[in-house]
PDB file of C-alpha atoms in Angstrom:
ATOM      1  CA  UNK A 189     211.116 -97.333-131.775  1.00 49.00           C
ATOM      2  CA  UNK A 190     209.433-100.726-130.384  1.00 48.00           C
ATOM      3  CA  UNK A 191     207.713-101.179-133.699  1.00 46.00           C
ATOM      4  CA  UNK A 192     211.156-101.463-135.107  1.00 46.00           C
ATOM      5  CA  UNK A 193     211.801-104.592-133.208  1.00 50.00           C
ATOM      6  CA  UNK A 194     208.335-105.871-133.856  1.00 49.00           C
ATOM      7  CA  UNK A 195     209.437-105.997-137.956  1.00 50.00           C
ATOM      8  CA  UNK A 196     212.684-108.023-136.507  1.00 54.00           C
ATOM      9  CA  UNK A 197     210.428-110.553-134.959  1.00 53.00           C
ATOM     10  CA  UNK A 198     208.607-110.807-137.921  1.00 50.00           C
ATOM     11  CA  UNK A 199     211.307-111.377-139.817  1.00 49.00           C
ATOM     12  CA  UNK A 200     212.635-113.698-138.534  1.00 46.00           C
ATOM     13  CA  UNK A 201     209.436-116.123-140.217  1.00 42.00           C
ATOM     14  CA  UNK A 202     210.245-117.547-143.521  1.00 40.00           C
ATOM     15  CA  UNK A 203     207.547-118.649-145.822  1.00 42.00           C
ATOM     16  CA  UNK A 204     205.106-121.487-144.375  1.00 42.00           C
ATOM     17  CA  UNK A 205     206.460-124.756-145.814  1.00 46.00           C
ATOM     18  CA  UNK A 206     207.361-128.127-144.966  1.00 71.00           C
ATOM     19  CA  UNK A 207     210.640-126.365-144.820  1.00 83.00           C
ATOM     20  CA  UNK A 208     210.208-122.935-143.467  1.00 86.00           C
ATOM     21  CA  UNK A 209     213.790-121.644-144.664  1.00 91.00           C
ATOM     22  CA  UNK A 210     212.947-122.852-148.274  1.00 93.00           C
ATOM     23  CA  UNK A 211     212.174-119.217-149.313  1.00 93.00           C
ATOM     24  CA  UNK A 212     215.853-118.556-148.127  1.00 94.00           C
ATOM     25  CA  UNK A 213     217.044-121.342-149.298  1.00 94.00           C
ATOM     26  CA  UNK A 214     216.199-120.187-152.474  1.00 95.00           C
ATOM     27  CA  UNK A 215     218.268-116.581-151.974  1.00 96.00           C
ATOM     28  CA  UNK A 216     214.840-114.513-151.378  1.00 97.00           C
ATOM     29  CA  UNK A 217     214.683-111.766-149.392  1.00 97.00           C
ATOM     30  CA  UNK A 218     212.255-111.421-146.603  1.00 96.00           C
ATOM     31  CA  UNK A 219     209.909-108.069-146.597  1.00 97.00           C
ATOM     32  CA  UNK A 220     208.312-106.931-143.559  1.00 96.00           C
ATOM     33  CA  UNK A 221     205.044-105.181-144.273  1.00 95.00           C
ATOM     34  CA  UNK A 222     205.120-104.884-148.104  1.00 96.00           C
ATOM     35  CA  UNK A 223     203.948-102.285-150.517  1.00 95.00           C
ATOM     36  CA  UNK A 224     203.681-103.830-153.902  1.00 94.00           C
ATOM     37  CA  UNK A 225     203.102-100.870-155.915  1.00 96.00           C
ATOM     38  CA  UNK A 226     205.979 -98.648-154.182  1.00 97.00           C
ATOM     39  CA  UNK A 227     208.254-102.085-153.775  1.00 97.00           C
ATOM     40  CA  UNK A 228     209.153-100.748-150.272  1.00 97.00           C
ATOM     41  CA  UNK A 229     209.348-102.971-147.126  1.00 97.00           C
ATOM     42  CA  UNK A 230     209.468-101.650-143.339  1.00 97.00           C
ATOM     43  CA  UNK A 231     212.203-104.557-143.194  1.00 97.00           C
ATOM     44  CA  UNK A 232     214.322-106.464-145.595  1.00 97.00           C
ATOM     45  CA  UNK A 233     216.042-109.668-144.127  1.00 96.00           C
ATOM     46  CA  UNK A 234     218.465-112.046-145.665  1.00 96.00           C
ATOM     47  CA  UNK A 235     219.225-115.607-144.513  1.00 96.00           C
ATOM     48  CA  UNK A 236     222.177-117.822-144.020  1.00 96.00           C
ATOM     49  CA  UNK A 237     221.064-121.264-143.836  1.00 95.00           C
ATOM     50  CA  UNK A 238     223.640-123.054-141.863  1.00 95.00           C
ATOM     51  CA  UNK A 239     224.222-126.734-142.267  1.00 94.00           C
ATOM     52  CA  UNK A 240     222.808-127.837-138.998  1.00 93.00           C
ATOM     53  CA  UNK A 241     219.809-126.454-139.858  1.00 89.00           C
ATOM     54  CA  UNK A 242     219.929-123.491-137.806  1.00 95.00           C
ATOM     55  CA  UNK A 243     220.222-119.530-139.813  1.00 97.00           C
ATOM     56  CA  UNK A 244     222.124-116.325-139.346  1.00 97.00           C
ATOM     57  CA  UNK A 245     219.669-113.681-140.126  1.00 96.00           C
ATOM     58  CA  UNK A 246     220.673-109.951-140.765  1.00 97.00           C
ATOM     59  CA  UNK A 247     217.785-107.894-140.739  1.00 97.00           C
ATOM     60  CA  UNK A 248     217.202-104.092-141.773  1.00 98.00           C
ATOM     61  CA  UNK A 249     214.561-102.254-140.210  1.00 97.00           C
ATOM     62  CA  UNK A 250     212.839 -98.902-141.044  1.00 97.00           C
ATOM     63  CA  UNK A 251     213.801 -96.776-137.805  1.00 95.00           C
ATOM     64  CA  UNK A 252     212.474 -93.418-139.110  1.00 95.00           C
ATOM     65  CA  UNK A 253     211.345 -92.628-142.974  1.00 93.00           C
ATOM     66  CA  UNK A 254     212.339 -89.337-143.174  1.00 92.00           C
ATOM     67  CA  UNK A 255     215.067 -88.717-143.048  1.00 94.00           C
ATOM     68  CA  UNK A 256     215.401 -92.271-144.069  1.00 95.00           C
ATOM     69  CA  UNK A 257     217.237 -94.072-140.652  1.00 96.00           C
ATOM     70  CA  UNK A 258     217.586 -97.869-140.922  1.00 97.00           C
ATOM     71  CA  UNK A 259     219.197-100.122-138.057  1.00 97.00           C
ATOM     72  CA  UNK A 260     220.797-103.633-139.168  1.00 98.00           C
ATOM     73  CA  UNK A 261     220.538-106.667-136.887  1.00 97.00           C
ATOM     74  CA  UNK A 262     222.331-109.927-137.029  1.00 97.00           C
ATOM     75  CA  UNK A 263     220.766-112.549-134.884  1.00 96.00           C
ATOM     76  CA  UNK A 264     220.532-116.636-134.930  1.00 97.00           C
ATOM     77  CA  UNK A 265     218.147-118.984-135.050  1.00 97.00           C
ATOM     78  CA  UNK A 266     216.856-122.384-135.204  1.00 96.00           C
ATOM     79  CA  UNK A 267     213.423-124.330-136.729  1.00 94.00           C
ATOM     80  CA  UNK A 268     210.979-125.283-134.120  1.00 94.00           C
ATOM     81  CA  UNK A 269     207.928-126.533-134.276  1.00 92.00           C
ATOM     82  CA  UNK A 270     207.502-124.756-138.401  1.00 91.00           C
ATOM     83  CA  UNK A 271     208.148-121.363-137.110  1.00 93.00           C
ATOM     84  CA  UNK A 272     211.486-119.894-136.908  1.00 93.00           C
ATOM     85  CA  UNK A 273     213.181-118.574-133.422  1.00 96.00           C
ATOM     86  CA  UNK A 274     215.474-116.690-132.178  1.00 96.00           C
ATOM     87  CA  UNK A 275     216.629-115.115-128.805  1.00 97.00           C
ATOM     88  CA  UNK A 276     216.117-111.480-128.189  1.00 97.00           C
ATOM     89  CA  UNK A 277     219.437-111.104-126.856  1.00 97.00           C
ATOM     90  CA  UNK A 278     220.669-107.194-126.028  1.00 96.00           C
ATOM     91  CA  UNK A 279     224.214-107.842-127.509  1.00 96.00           C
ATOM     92  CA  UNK A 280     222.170-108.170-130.729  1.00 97.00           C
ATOM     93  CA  UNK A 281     221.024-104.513-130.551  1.00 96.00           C
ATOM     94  CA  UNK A 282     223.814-103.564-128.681  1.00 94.00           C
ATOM     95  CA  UNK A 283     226.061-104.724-132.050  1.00 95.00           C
ATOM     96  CA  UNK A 284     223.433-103.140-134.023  1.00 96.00           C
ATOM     97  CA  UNK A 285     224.350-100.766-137.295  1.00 97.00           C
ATOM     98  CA  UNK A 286     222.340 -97.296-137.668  1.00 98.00           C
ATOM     99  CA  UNK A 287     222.715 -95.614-141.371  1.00 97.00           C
ATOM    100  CA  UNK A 288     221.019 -92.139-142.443  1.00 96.00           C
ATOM    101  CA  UNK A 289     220.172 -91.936-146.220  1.00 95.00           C
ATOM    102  CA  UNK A 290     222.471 -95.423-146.845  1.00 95.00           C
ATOM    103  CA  UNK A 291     225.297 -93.377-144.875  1.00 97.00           C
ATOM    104  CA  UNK A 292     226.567 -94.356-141.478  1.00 97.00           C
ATOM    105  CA  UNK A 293     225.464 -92.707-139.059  1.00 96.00           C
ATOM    106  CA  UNK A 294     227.789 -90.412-136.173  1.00 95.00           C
ATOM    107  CA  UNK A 295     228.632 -92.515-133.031  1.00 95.00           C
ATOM    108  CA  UNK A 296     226.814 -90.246-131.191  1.00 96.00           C
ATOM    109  CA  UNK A 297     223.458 -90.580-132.636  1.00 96.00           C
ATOM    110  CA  UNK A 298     223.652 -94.175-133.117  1.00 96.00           C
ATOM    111  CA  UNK A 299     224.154 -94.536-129.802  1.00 96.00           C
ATOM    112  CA  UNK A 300     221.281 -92.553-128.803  1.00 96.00           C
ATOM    113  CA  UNK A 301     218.972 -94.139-131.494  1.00 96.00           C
ATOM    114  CA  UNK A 302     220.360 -97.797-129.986  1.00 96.00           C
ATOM    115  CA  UNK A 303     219.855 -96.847-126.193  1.00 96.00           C
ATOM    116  CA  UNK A 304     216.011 -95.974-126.827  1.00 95.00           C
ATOM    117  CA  UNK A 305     215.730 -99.393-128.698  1.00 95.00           C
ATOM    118  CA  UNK A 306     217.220-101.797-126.281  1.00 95.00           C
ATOM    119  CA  UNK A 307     215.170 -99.586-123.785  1.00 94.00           C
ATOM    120  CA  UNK A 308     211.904-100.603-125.600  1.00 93.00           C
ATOM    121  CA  UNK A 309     212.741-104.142-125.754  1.00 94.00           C
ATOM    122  CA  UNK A 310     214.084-104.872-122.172  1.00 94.00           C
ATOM    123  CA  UNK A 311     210.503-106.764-121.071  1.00 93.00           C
ATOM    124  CA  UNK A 312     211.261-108.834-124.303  1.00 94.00           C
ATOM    125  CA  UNK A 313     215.140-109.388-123.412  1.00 96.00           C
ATOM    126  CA  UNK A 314     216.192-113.135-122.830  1.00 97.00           C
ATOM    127  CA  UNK A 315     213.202-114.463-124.396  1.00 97.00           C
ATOM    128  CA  UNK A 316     212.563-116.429-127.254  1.00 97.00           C
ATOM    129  CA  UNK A 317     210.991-115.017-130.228  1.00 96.00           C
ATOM    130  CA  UNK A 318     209.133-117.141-132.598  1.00 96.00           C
ATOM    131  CA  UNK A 319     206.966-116.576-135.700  1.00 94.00           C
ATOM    132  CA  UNK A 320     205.176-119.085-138.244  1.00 94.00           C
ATOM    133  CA  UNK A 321     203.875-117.627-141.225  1.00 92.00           C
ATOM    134  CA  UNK A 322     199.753-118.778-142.432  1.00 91.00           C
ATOM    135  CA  UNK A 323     198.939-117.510-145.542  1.00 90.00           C
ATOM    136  CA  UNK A 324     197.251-114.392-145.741  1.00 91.00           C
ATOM    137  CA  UNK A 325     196.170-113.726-149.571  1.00 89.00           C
ATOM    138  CA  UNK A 326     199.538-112.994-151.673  1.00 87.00           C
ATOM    139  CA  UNK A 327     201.345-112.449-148.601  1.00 90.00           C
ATOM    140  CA  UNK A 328     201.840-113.831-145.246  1.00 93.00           C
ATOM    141  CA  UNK A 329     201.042-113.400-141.996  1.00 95.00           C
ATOM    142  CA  UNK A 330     204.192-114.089-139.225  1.00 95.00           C
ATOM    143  CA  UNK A 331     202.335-114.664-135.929  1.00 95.00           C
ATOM    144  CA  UNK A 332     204.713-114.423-132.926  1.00 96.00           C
ATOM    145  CA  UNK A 333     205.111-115.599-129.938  1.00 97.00           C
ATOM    146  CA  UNK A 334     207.547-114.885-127.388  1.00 97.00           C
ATOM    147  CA  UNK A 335     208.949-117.663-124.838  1.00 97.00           C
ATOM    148  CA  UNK A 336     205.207-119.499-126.236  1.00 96.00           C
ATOM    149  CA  UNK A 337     202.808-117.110-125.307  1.00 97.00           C
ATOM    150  CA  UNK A 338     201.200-116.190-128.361  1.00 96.00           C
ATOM    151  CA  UNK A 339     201.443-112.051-129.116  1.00 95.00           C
ATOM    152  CA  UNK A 340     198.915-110.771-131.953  1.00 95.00           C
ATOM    153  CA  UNK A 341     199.535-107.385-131.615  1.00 93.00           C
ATOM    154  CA  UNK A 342     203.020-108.225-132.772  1.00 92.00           C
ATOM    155  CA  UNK A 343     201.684-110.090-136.267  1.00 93.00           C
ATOM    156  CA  UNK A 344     202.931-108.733-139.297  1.00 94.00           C
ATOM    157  CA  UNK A 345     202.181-109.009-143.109  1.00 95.00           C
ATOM    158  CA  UNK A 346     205.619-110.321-144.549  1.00 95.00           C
ATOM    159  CA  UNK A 347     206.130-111.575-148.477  1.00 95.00           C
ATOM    160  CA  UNK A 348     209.109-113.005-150.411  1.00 95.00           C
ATOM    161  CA  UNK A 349     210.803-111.034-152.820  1.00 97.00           C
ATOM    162  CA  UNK A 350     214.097-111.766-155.019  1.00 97.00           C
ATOM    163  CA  UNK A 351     216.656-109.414-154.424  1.00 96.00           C
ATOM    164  CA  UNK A 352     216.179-108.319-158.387  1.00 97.00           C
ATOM    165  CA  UNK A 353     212.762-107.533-157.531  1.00 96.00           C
ATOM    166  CA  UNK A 354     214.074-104.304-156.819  1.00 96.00           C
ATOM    167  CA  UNK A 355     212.321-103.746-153.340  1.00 97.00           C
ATOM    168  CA  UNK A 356     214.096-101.504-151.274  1.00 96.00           C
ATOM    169  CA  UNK A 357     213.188 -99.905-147.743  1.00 97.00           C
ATOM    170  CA  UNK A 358     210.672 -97.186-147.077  1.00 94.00           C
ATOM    171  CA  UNK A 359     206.784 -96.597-146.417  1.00 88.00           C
TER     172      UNK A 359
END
């Protein structure tokens, strides 16, 4: 379940840039350890770009592949420094949406799946997340850091895809 949060983190890193939230800008959608020739993504994330500067991102994450189980996370954010931030705040995960096979999922089990995640991420609660993204062939790498101390087991590959693209979540 941690590794879910891990592809949040990392998605929260738009493409390297003078302007970081260009890709976003530009309506692409953010995919969290691509596979090109199955257009799947572990995580999908969209991005509000807000005129402050600052984002609302609402990220989709891989929970289990089969039977497909995806959990959706809004969360803010700001610029700092080139990489993008956000808090890891538990009313995040706690506001969290769980879906089985694109279908809702029962109270019950959501709130089983959700009590296991913000389990896994207490150490991480109250801190801030941050990831910059250095190119890494046709894709990216988001390295993150949490409250500044870097964290590389947490780097993911991440690329840019237009929502025509037709990527869609899955192994």
């Amino acid at each position: 379940m941690i590794e879910a949060f891990f592809l949040l983190l990392a998605s929260n890193a738009p493409q390297a840039a003078t302007d970081p939230l260009a890709s976003a800008r530009a309506g692409k959608l953010q995919c969290a350890s691509p596979n090109v020739e199955k257009k799947t993504c572990m995580g999908l994330s969209s991005y509000k770009v807000n005129p402050d500067g600052s984002f609302e991102s609402v990220t989709t994450i891989v929970v289990a592949p089969q039977p497909l189980i995806t959990m959706e996370v809004k969360a803010p954010g700001t610029v700092k420094d080139g990489a993008l931030c956000s808090p890891i705040r538990k009313a995040d995960f706690e506001g969290a949406a769980f879906k089985m096979d694109g279908k809702p999922l029962d109270e019950a089990m959501a709130t089983a799946i959700r009590t296991q995640i913000v389990g896994s991420i207490t150490p991480m609660l109250d801190k801030m997340g941050c990831a910059r993204e250095t190119p890494d062939g046709a894709a990216f790498k988001a390295e993150v850091t949490l409250d500044g101390v870097a964290h590389p087991e947490l780097t993911q590959r991440v690329s840019w895809v237009k929502p025509e693209d037709g990527y869609k979540l899955g192994l």
